C-alpha cells in the first residue's frame, strides 16, 4: 500500500542513531539535562524537536524521517537514551543527582517547516492510501475522548530449541494481537529451524493508551459537505493532554486496523493515526489577519465621524445582514453580542463572563434564521445547530458506548468553545440539555457525571438563539409563558428581542420596495466594497469585530457607573418580587453591553453614551418599560436619518428620570 512517489530510492543512513545523537547534543542538551534531574524513573519524558531545525542540520536524515517514520522514530528514542549517558558523563554537578531515564520519546513538531504543505497536512476528509507510512499532520476538533487504558507494547520470547531470545511487538492492525514468527529468527552461524517458543516471565512492557476522535472544522468545508472524523491513538506521555472540545494539530503516522469481525458483515480496514506529537490550539483560534492599512482605514473612519459618532456606528450596523431591511435594534443587539464585554475576576477568583447571549423570539418569516447564519459568518469559530442538536450529544455533552466502553461525546456548545453557537428552535431542546445549559451559559462549563465519567468541560461561547412563540404571542402573558422557556433560563440571556408580525400596511410597502431594489444595491455594494463610507462588506466586518475585541478593554467611568447603578435601582423598585430579569444578572448584562458598545465605538472607556445605549438595549428586551415612554416592536425598528439628534432627545429623557432616583 506504499506509493513510489514518496518512498526514497535509497534506504536510511546506516548511522541514523549517531547522526541524531549529534543533533540532540547540539540543540537539546538543556532539555536532556532537565530530564536527568527528575527522580521518577517510571514516567515517560518527551523531547520535542522542530522538524525545520533537523532539516537544516541534516537534510538526508530529515527526509528519511518523513518517508520512514515508523522505522526511524524508535531509533530516535534509542538516540535519546544514548544522549542522556553522554550528557551525564560530560556535565559537572550531575554526578550522584542525575540518572538516565528509560522511557524518553522524541516528538516531532512540524510548525514552520516544509511539512505544512497540503500534501503532508491534508484535511481529514482528504486522507488517502498515498498518505500511509509518511509523517503527516491533521487538524481538527476533539469530539470524543476515551478512557486511558494499558496496552502491551512488547514481549520477550525464547526459542525452546536454541534458547535464542527475541522481542515480539503487537500489531495494531489486528487488534494489538501478537504474531509469532514461523521459525526461530536466530542469525547464528548454525541456522535454527525451531518453531516452538515460550514467553519469558516479567518481560512484558506496557504503555498507557488512549483513543480519541477528531472531526474537521466545518468552517473549512463547502456547502453540503459532511465533516469527516478519524480516530487518533495517543500513547505514553500524550494521554490525557486533550479533552472533548479542544482544537488540536496532530502529527503522526497514518495506519489502519481491521474492523470488528461480525457475521455477514464485510471486514474492512479502518484508518487511524498513531500520534507522535499533539499541539492544542485553543488559545490560537484567531486566524484573521488584519493588515496595517486596514487598521488605518478604521482609524480614519472614526476620525471622519468624530462629530457624529452614532451616524458612524449605524454605518457599521447597516453591514450586518444587509439583505434584511431595517431591524436596527436587532442588528445593534447582534453586534454587541458578538463583540462582548471584558471578563472580570473578583478577589475570590470567581470569574464573571464577558461573553453576551442573545435570544430572538418572533413569528415565522421575521428573519431570525438569517441573522443566525450571518452571525456565524462573522465569527471565526462557529457552530450552527438546532435545539435538538446535530449529533447524539445534543447541545452540551453526553456519554455514549463505543466498542464496549463509555466515552464522552462533545455537543454543540463544547465544540464552539471560544466562538459562537447559533441555536435555532431553541425551545425544542432535549431534556438533559435543559438541565445542563444553565451552567453552560452562566459559568461557561459543563459538569459531567455519567457512566462513571466525572469531568468538567469548557463552554466559553456566545449563544445566539432563535425560537418561535408558542402559538399566538400574547402580550398580556410573560415571556416564559409565550416561549415555554423557564425564567431562570431566560435570565441567562443579556438581550431577548420579540419580533411580532403586526401586518402593518405601511411597513409592508417599505419592505417590499427594499426587496425589489436589492439587486441594484448589491451591485453598488460590490463596486464600493472597500469604501467604509458605504455598507461595510462581510470581510471588513469580520476584521473590525476581531480587532476591537483584541485591542480594547473598556473600563467604566464614574458617570457611566452612576447611570447604570441608578437604572438598576429603578428596575428593582418597579419589578415584582419574582421578576427574573431584575436580578443581579441584569446589572452584569448592563456592564457587558456598555463595554461592548464602547468597543463598537472604537474606544477604551465606557462613556455616558455607552451606558445609555446599553440601557436602551435592555429596555428593548422588556414588554413593559420603566424608563422609556413606549417600547415599540423590534421588527419595525429602523435606522433614523439623524441618529445623533434622536439620541440627544432620548438621553435627556432618560437622565431626568434617573436623576429622580438620586434625589
XYZ file of C-alpha atoms in Angstrom:
663
model
C 0.000 0.000 0.000
C 3.043 2.289 -0.180
C 3.364 4.772 -3.002
C 6.553 5.094 -5.008
C 6.201 8.869 -5.194
C 7.130 9.356 -1.559
C 9.493 6.446 -0.897
C 13.184 7.395 -1.399
C 15.421 5.469 -3.803
C 17.891 4.501 -1.087
C 17.418 3.371 2.491
C 18.063 5.425 5.612
C 21.664 6.220 6.567
C 23.484 3.461 8.424
C 24.452 5.758 11.301
C 20.969 7.133 11.975
C 21.377 6.793 15.727
C 24.756 8.556 15.813
C 23.550 11.325 13.482
C 20.570 12.007 15.701
C 22.729 11.871 18.842
C 24.828 14.684 17.339
C 21.666 16.676 16.635
C 20.341 16.246 20.193
C 23.652 17.241 21.755
C 23.845 20.375 19.614
C 20.234 21.553 20.025
C 18.610 19.917 23.071
C 21.281 19.496 25.748
C 19.357 21.635 28.249
C 16.215 19.531 27.792
C 18.186 16.297 28.301
C 19.835 17.744 31.412
C 16.434 18.626 32.918
C 15.170 15.076 32.227
C 18.217 13.628 34.010
C 17.407 15.640 37.146
C 13.918 14.151 37.536
C 13.641 11.478 40.217
C 10.821 9.303 38.848
C 12.260 6.563 36.631
C 8.865 5.150 35.591
C 7.486 8.247 33.874
C 7.623 8.894 30.141
C 9.523 12.051 29.154
C 9.207 13.870 25.804
C 11.907 15.680 23.830
C 10.149 17.972 21.350
C 12.281 18.754 18.299
C 11.491 21.090 15.409
C 11.495 19.390 12.030
C 12.781 22.635 10.480
C 15.894 22.504 12.712
C 16.531 18.851 11.847
C 16.130 19.648 8.147
C 18.719 22.406 8.428
C 21.116 20.230 10.468
C 20.935 17.044 8.357
C 18.644 17.159 5.258
C 19.002 13.440 4.326
C 18.135 12.364 7.870
C 15.089 14.670 7.904
C 13.913 13.306 4.565
C 14.201 9.701 5.724
C 12.291 10.582 8.896
C 9.498 11.977 6.735
C 9.368 8.945 4.431
C 10.030 6.174 7.016
C 8.771 7.466 10.402
C 7.749 4.013 11.639
C 11.333 2.736 11.287
C 13.206 5.860 12.385
C 11.214 7.042 15.404
C 12.222 4.009 17.559
C 15.854 4.667 16.531
C 15.436 8.296 17.605
C 14.264 7.094 21.021
C 17.417 4.971 21.262
C 19.489 8.026 20.366
C 17.774 9.988 23.148
C 18.780 7.279 25.648
C 22.410 7.371 24.443
C 22.429 11.167 24.611
C 21.459 11.024 28.283
C 24.563 8.959 29.089
C 26.842 11.331 27.148
C 25.380 14.426 28.842
C 25.585 12.761 32.267
C 29.255 11.837 31.776
C 30.275 15.203 30.392
C 28.406 17.529 32.776
C 29.785 18.650 36.094
C 27.365 18.759 39.003
C 25.137 15.938 37.717
C 27.146 13.139 39.349
C 25.041 11.492 42.016
C 21.979 13.595 41.152
C 21.130 12.705 37.572
C 20.081 9.284 36.314
C 19.268 8.186 32.727
C 15.568 7.581 32.110
C 14.429 4.521 30.217
C 11.250 5.992 28.737
C 12.217 9.050 26.681
C 10.317 9.760 23.459
C 11.219 12.097 20.612
C 8.259 14.219 19.486
C 8.331 15.922 16.077
C 6.894 19.439 15.799
C 6.385 20.378 12.135
C 5.413 24.019 12.782
C 7.226 26.357 10.407
C 8.660 23.505 8.314
C 8.023 22.368 4.719
C 5.768 19.609 6.112
C 2.986 22.190 6.496
C 2.252 21.865 2.781
C -1.155 20.483 1.642
C 0.394 17.122 0.674
C 1.528 16.348 4.224
C -1.098 18.487 6.037
C -4.344 17.281 4.414
C -7.890 17.750 5.632
C -9.269 14.698 7.391
C -11.688 14.094 4.522
C -8.795 14.023 2.024
C -6.733 11.296 3.707
C -5.915 8.604 1.166
C -3.769 5.461 0.820
C -0.878 7.581 -0.517
C -0.546 9.188 2.930
C 0.050 5.852 4.646
C 3.537 5.381 6.008
C 4.717 9.005 5.902
C 4.907 11.648 8.605
C 1.721 13.669 8.190
C -0.241 16.232 10.168
C -4.010 16.561 10.628
C -6.067 19.282 12.252
C -9.477 19.076 13.893
C -11.645 19.308 16.985
C -11.801 16.532 19.580
C -15.353 15.170 19.653
C -14.700 12.035 21.713
C -12.198 11.281 24.415
C -11.836 7.670 25.514
C -10.600 6.319 28.829
C -6.889 5.750 29.441
C -6.059 2.046 29.170
C -2.981 -0.114 29.477
C -1.735 -1.763 26.313
C 1.026 -4.300 25.727
C 3.969 -2.821 23.841
C 6.406 -5.720 23.576
C 7.159 -9.162 24.988
C 10.286 -11.351 25.042
C 10.073 -14.934 23.722
C 12.639 -17.738 23.842
C 13.173 -20.495 21.326
C 12.813 -23.868 23.052
C 15.401 -25.425 20.722
C 18.360 -22.984 20.743
C 17.391 -20.747 23.677
C 17.624 -17.625 21.490
C 15.603 -14.701 22.886
C 13.869 -12.115 20.726
C 11.293 -9.327 21.065
C 7.786 -9.552 19.610
C 5.746 -6.385 19.098
C 1.922 -6.461 18.921
C 0.322 -5.179 15.722
C -2.420 -2.561 15.966
C -3.754 -3.604 12.564
C -5.005 -6.894 14.032
C -6.267 -5.584 17.349
C -2.860 -5.424 19.086
C -2.509 -9.189 18.859
C 0.910 -10.888 18.975
C 2.049 -12.631 15.795
C 4.899 -15.094 16.426
C 7.439 -15.830 13.670
C 7.123 -19.000 11.629
C 10.630 -20.130 12.585
C 13.326 -19.036 15.010
C 14.792 -15.648 13.954
C 18.264 -16.537 15.275
C 21.097 -15.398 12.985
C 23.858 -17.573 14.372
C 26.249 -19.472 12.118
C 24.125 -22.561 12.532
C 20.561 -21.990 11.344
C 17.916 -22.937 13.898
C 14.622 -24.073 12.468
C 12.782 -24.201 15.772
C 9.051 -23.472 15.710
C 8.237 -23.705 19.418
C 8.606 -20.591 21.575
C 7.889 -19.743 25.191
C 7.198 -16.381 26.806
C 9.717 -15.082 29.343
C 8.043 -14.180 32.659
C 8.029 -10.478 33.631
C 9.202 -9.434 30.168
C 6.032 -7.610 29.127
C 6.428 -3.855 28.552
C 3.149 -1.946 28.801
C 2.173 1.558 27.699
C -0.582 3.984 28.567
C -3.075 4.065 25.720
C -5.964 6.363 24.839
C -8.128 6.645 21.763
C -9.744 9.941 20.796
C -11.682 11.016 17.736
C -11.220 14.332 15.951
C -13.518 15.959 13.413
C -12.565 18.506 10.775
C -13.748 22.059 11.260
C -16.993 22.812 9.441
C -15.702 26.318 8.633
C -13.283 24.920 6.029
C -15.899 22.771 4.313
C -18.002 23.671 1.336
C -21.787 23.750 1.274
C -23.263 20.262 1.526
C -20.038 18.640 2.721
C -20.223 16.282 5.663
C -17.480 16.783 8.272
C -15.299 13.680 8.441
C -13.671 12.249 11.559
C -10.799 9.883 12.282
C -9.612 8.010 15.407
C -6.303 9.079 16.941
C -4.181 6.824 19.160
C -2.299 8.556 21.980
C 0.354 6.711 23.950
C 2.585 7.283 26.976
C 3.132 10.997 27.699
C 0.467 12.045 25.162
C -2.509 10.529 27.014
C -4.929 12.873 28.765
C -3.417 16.043 27.283
C -6.604 16.929 25.361
C -10.301 16.705 26.119
C -13.541 16.912 24.176
C -13.942 20.311 22.531
C -10.218 21.070 22.179
C -8.771 22.170 18.858
C -5.703 20.077 18.081
C -2.964 19.695 15.472
C -1.655 16.124 15.486
C 1.499 14.854 13.802
C 1.780 11.118 13.377
C 1.621 8.133 11.046
C -1.484 7.001 9.185
C -2.193 3.336 9.812
C -5.227 1.073 9.757
C -6.833 -1.730 11.695
C -9.284 -4.427 10.772
C -12.869 -3.657 11.668
C -14.798 -5.874 14.068
C -15.464 -9.384 12.804
C -19.243 -9.573 12.590
C -21.336 -12.241 10.939
C -22.404 -11.420 7.365
C -20.564 -8.058 7.551
C -17.623 -7.283 5.295
C -14.376 -6.804 7.195
C -12.581 -3.600 6.138
C -9.514 -1.648 7.160
C -10.464 1.407 9.216
C -7.922 4.267 9.017
C -6.424 5.737 12.173
C -3.495 7.977 13.088
C -0.846 6.909 15.598
C 0.115 10.248 17.132
C 3.692 11.328 17.719
C 3.070 14.970 18.668
C -0.070 16.748 19.878
C -0.481 20.507 19.873
C -3.511 22.187 21.450
C -4.559 25.356 19.638
C -7.360 26.534 21.935
C -5.551 29.808 22.589
C -4.650 30.258 18.913
C -8.135 30.341 17.408
C -7.583 33.742 15.824
C -6.745 33.273 12.176
C -7.949 36.673 10.922
C -5.050 38.714 9.607
C -5.529 42.474 9.812
C -3.024 44.458 7.716
C -1.814 47.847 8.929
C -3.553 49.650 6.074
C -6.918 48.222 7.199
C -6.289 49.450 10.762
C -5.545 52.905 9.357
C -8.881 52.750 7.498
C -10.668 52.036 10.769
C -8.938 54.967 12.458
C -9.681 57.277 9.527
C -13.327 56.167 9.520
C -13.811 57.252 13.138
C -11.864 60.421 12.517
C -14.362 61.311 9.784
C -17.320 60.644 12.117
C -15.791 62.315 15.163
C -18.607 64.884 15.383
C -21.409 62.413 14.549
C -20.316 59.119 16.164
C -23.739 57.468 16.089
C -24.000 58.024 12.340
C -20.695 56.165 12.023
C -21.962 53.392 14.282
C -25.099 52.992 12.191
C -22.994 52.801 9.029
C -21.296 49.754 10.536
C -24.585 48.220 11.676
C -26.085 48.507 8.185
C -23.481 45.997 7.013
C -24.939 43.339 9.331
C -27.344 41.131 7.398
C -27.908 43.800 4.688
C -30.457 41.627 2.876
C -32.874 42.201 5.795
C -34.426 45.664 5.731
C -34.436 47.788 8.877
C -34.406 45.930 12.213
C -31.979 48.448 13.707
C -32.493 47.110 17.239
C -31.732 43.526 16.207
C -28.598 44.498 14.270
C -27.307 46.539 17.202
C -28.006 43.626 19.566
C -26.187 41.181 17.253
C -23.155 43.488 17.039
C -22.964 43.954 20.818
C -23.390 40.222 21.398
C -20.594 39.259 19.003
C -18.213 41.891 20.392
C -18.980 41.176 24.057
C -17.595 42.688 27.221
C -14.486 42.095 29.321
C -14.219 39.053 31.580
C -13.851 40.045 35.230
C -12.206 38.024 38.000
C -13.007 39.173 41.538
C -10.803 38.922 44.622
C -12.045 35.413 45.450
C -11.095 34.136 41.993
C -14.685 33.887 40.739
C -14.946 34.613 37.027
C -17.748 36.756 35.627
C -18.189 36.010 31.954
C -17.523 38.602 29.292
C -19.499 36.826 26.564
C -23.078 38.007 25.964
C -26.073 35.911 24.913
C -28.961 36.949 22.648
C -32.375 35.334 22.119
C -34.689 36.254 19.226
C -38.349 35.379 19.803
C -40.613 36.003 16.858
C -43.172 34.909 14.350
C -42.109 32.833 11.320
C -40.676 34.886 8.460
C -39.232 37.685 10.612
C -35.619 36.942 9.637
C -34.388 35.153 12.780
C -32.539 32.398 10.927
C -30.995 34.960 8.552
C -29.376 36.714 11.489
C -28.098 33.416 12.904
C -26.449 32.437 9.619
C -24.893 35.871 9.099
C -23.582 35.986 12.662
C -21.941 32.593 12.108
C -20.079 34.057 9.120
C -18.847 36.988 11.209
C -17.291 34.734 13.852
C -14.078 32.847 13.164
C -15.271 29.787 15.104
C -18.962 28.988 14.981
C -21.396 26.079 15.175
C -24.959 26.235 13.822
C -27.421 23.705 15.153
C -30.997 23.299 16.347
C -32.377 22.730 19.798
C -32.477 19.004 19.138
C -28.742 19.045 18.408
C -26.834 17.986 15.321
C -25.335 14.887 16.982
C -26.372 12.409 19.624
C -24.572 14.653 22.110
C -27.174 17.398 21.666
C -26.087 20.834 22.855
C -23.897 20.036 25.857
C -22.307 16.590 26.256
C -23.377 13.002 26.586
C -21.877 9.611 27.340
C -22.008 7.074 24.515
C -20.893 3.474 24.354
C -18.129 2.891 21.834
C -16.583 -0.551 21.463
C -17.760 -1.760 24.843
C -16.651 1.290 26.826
C -18.255 4.590 27.771
C -16.769 7.738 26.239
C -17.792 11.386 26.237
C -19.095 12.982 23.059
C -18.999 16.766 22.901
C -22.106 18.686 21.909
C -22.519 21.973 20.045
C -21.691 24.287 22.984
C -18.470 22.428 23.794
C -17.379 22.320 20.142
C -17.979 26.087 19.899
C -15.750 26.830 22.898
C -14.144 30.231 22.306
C -16.539 31.123 19.492
C -20.242 31.377 18.651
C -23.018 28.807 18.955
C -26.154 29.599 16.940
C -29.154 27.566 18.121
C -32.326 27.631 16.068
C -35.571 26.256 17.521
C -34.181 26.948 20.982
C -37.369 25.791 22.704
C -37.020 22.239 21.319
C -34.029 21.332 23.499
C -33.692 17.824 24.845
C -34.374 17.078 28.490
C -30.720 16.608 29.518
C -29.783 19.831 27.680
C -32.390 21.825 29.604
C -30.868 20.569 32.856
C -27.268 21.497 31.996
C -27.464 24.517 29.694
C -27.925 26.876 32.674
C -24.393 26.121 33.863
C -23.019 26.168 30.310
C -24.315 29.690 29.656
C -23.502 31.318 33.001
C -20.474 29.502 34.483
C -19.248 28.558 30.980
C -18.570 24.976 31.985
C -20.382 21.651 31.707
C -20.012 19.313 34.672
C -20.368 15.671 33.684
C -21.000 12.683 35.921
C -22.293 9.960 33.631
C -21.480 6.268 33.345
C -18.575 6.652 35.759
C -17.077 9.571 33.784
C -16.667 12.628 36.018
C -15.157 15.745 34.457
C -15.743 19.403 33.586
C -15.646 20.772 30.028
C -15.317 24.398 28.913
C -18.129 26.212 27.072
C -16.734 29.744 26.761
C -19.067 30.539 23.919
C -21.542 33.180 22.790
C -25.070 31.792 22.467
C -27.313 33.281 19.788
C -30.704 31.596 19.960
C -33.926 31.866 17.992
C -37.355 30.454 18.754
C -40.976 30.842 17.738
C -43.609 31.751 20.334
C -45.959 29.035 21.491
C -48.963 29.679 19.298
C -50.112 33.292 19.017
C -47.947 35.628 21.071
C -49.961 37.071 23.961
C -48.542 40.442 25.160
C -50.507 40.098 28.407
C -48.600 36.946 29.341
C -44.978 36.705 30.459
C -42.190 35.793 28.071
C -41.770 32.476 29.860
C -45.377 31.511 29.130
C -45.141 32.584 25.475
C -41.942 30.620 24.806
C -42.253 27.649 27.221
C -38.742 28.529 28.459
C -38.185 28.789 32.201
C -37.496 32.136 33.863
C -34.015 31.113 35.097
C -33.025 30.130 31.557
C -34.332 33.372 30.083
C -32.371 35.333 32.680
C -29.131 33.925 31.201
C -29.715 35.959 28.039
C -28.435 39.511 28.125
C -30.921 40.602 25.444
C -34.244 38.992 24.494
C -35.917 40.629 21.484
C -39.502 39.948 20.479
C -40.265 40.210 16.741
C -44.007 40.245 16.065
C -45.576 40.438 12.619
C -48.332 43.030 13.196
C -49.234 43.227 9.467
C -48.589 46.971 9.205
C -49.512 48.050 5.598
C -47.075 50.987 5.575
C -44.216 48.780 6.751
C -45.079 46.111 4.142
C -44.759 48.705 1.346
C -41.320 49.797 2.559
C -40.057 46.228 2.945
C -41.294 45.091 -0.464
C -39.643 48.098 -2.127
C -36.359 47.221 -0.425
C -36.502 43.578 -1.566
C -37.224 44.560 -5.166
C -34.361 47.066 -5.187
C -31.917 44.701 -3.511
C -30.231 43.653 -6.763
C -29.182 47.192 -7.585
C -27.992 47.841 -4.039
C -25.935 44.647 -4.075
C -24.266 45.779 -7.312
C -23.407 49.118 -5.709
C -22.021 47.343 -2.638
C -19.700 45.270 -4.826
C -18.447 48.403 -6.544
C -17.754 50.127 -3.213
C -16.727 47.116 -1.119
C -13.549 48.806 0.156
C -15.192 52.169 0.845
C -16.075 52.250 4.552
C -18.486 55.092 3.965
C -20.887 52.721 2.180
C -22.328 49.456 3.521
C -19.495 47.512 5.143
C -18.548 44.242 3.442
C -18.507 40.931 5.321
C -14.662 40.624 5.385
C -14.374 44.180 6.757
C -16.936 43.470 9.476
C -15.092 40.283 10.463
C -11.819 42.163 10.734
C -13.373 45.061 12.620
C -15.105 42.876 15.228
C -11.945 40.840 15.746
C -9.766 43.950 16.017
C -11.861 45.818 18.584
C -12.197 42.666 20.725
C -8.439 42.225 20.811
C -7.408 45.855 21.204
C -9.916 47.462 23.572
C -10.547 46.531 27.226
C -13.023 49.289 28.203
C -13.291 50.451 31.816
C -16.287 52.190 33.386
C -16.119 55.898 34.129
C -17.691 57.378 37.266
C -20.517 58.883 35.223
C -21.336 55.613 33.450
C -21.256 53.744 36.778
C -23.717 56.233 38.270
C -26.114 55.902 35.319
C -26.042 52.090 35.342
C -26.484 51.978 39.128
C -29.454 54.393 39.048
C -31.162 52.406 36.303
C -30.659 49.145 38.195
C -32.193 50.651 41.339
C -35.147 51.899 39.311
C -35.740 48.446 37.872
C -35.552 46.841 41.312
C -38.189 49.244 42.660
C -40.608 48.773 39.778
C -40.214 44.984 39.449
C -42.255 42.343 41.170
C -40.656 40.098 43.769
C -40.207 37.172 41.338
C -39.049 39.032 38.206
C -36.108 37.001 36.914
C -34.851 39.784 34.660
C -34.218 42.213 37.531
C -31.688 40.146 39.449
C -28.013 40.993 39.675
C -27.597 39.250 36.308
C -29.246 42.260 34.679
C -26.628 44.526 36.238
C -23.861 42.318 34.844
C -25.594 42.371 31.439
C -25.681 46.175 31.520
C -21.933 46.316 32.176
C -21.164 43.816 29.391
C -23.338 45.649 26.881
C -21.872 49.037 27.813
C -18.347 47.662 27.353
C -19.331 46.089 24.030
C -20.790 49.395 22.834
C -17.564 51.186 23.802
C -15.622 48.671 21.735
C -18.023 49.156 18.847
C -17.408 52.913 19.087
C -13.628 52.290 18.910
C -12.642 53.450 22.391
C -11.243 52.129 25.641
C -13.567 53.956 28.015
C -17.261 53.430 28.789
C -18.890 56.856 28.486
C -22.389 58.109 29.233
C -23.425 57.333 25.646
C -22.378 53.679 26.026
C -24.253 53.305 29.325
C -27.449 54.750 27.860
C -27.116 52.602 24.709
C -26.876 49.528 26.969
C -29.983 50.686 28.866
C -31.923 51.079 25.609
C -30.927 47.528 24.601
C -32.154 46.159 27.916
C -35.366 48.178 27.556
C -35.923 46.609 24.139
C -35.926 43.227 25.889
C -38.896 44.159 28.073
C -42.588 44.113 27.324
C -43.155 46.937 29.802
C -40.650 49.728 30.290
C -39.795 51.621 33.451
C -37.963 54.431 31.735
C -38.966 54.717 28.063
C -42.439 56.021 27.295
C -43.220 53.279 24.785
C -41.447 50.119 23.726
C -42.067 49.521 20.043
C -41.889 46.257 18.145
C -38.216 45.456 17.386
C -39.355 44.159 13.998
C -40.339 47.691 12.924
C -37.277 49.492 14.302
C -35.490 51.343 11.527
C -32.379 53.451 11.014
C -33.044 57.181 11.572
C -31.660 59.904 9.343
C -30.153 61.887 12.234
C -29.265 59.325 14.939
C -27.197 61.800 16.969
C -30.111 64.243 17.287
C -32.516 61.423 18.108
C -30.148 60.175 20.800
C -29.893 63.634 22.370
C -33.673 63.603 22.952
C -33.591 60.094 24.449
C -30.619 60.961 26.647
C -32.338 63.992 28.144
C -35.490 61.996 28.900
C -33.561 59.112 30.492
C -31.291 61.316 32.599
C -34.265 63.221 34.002
C -35.930 60.006 35.165
C -32.703 58.600 36.570
C -31.983 61.863 38.376
C -35.196 61.371 40.302
C -33.726 58.184 41.789
C -30.762 60.016 43.276
C -32.987 62.822 44.568
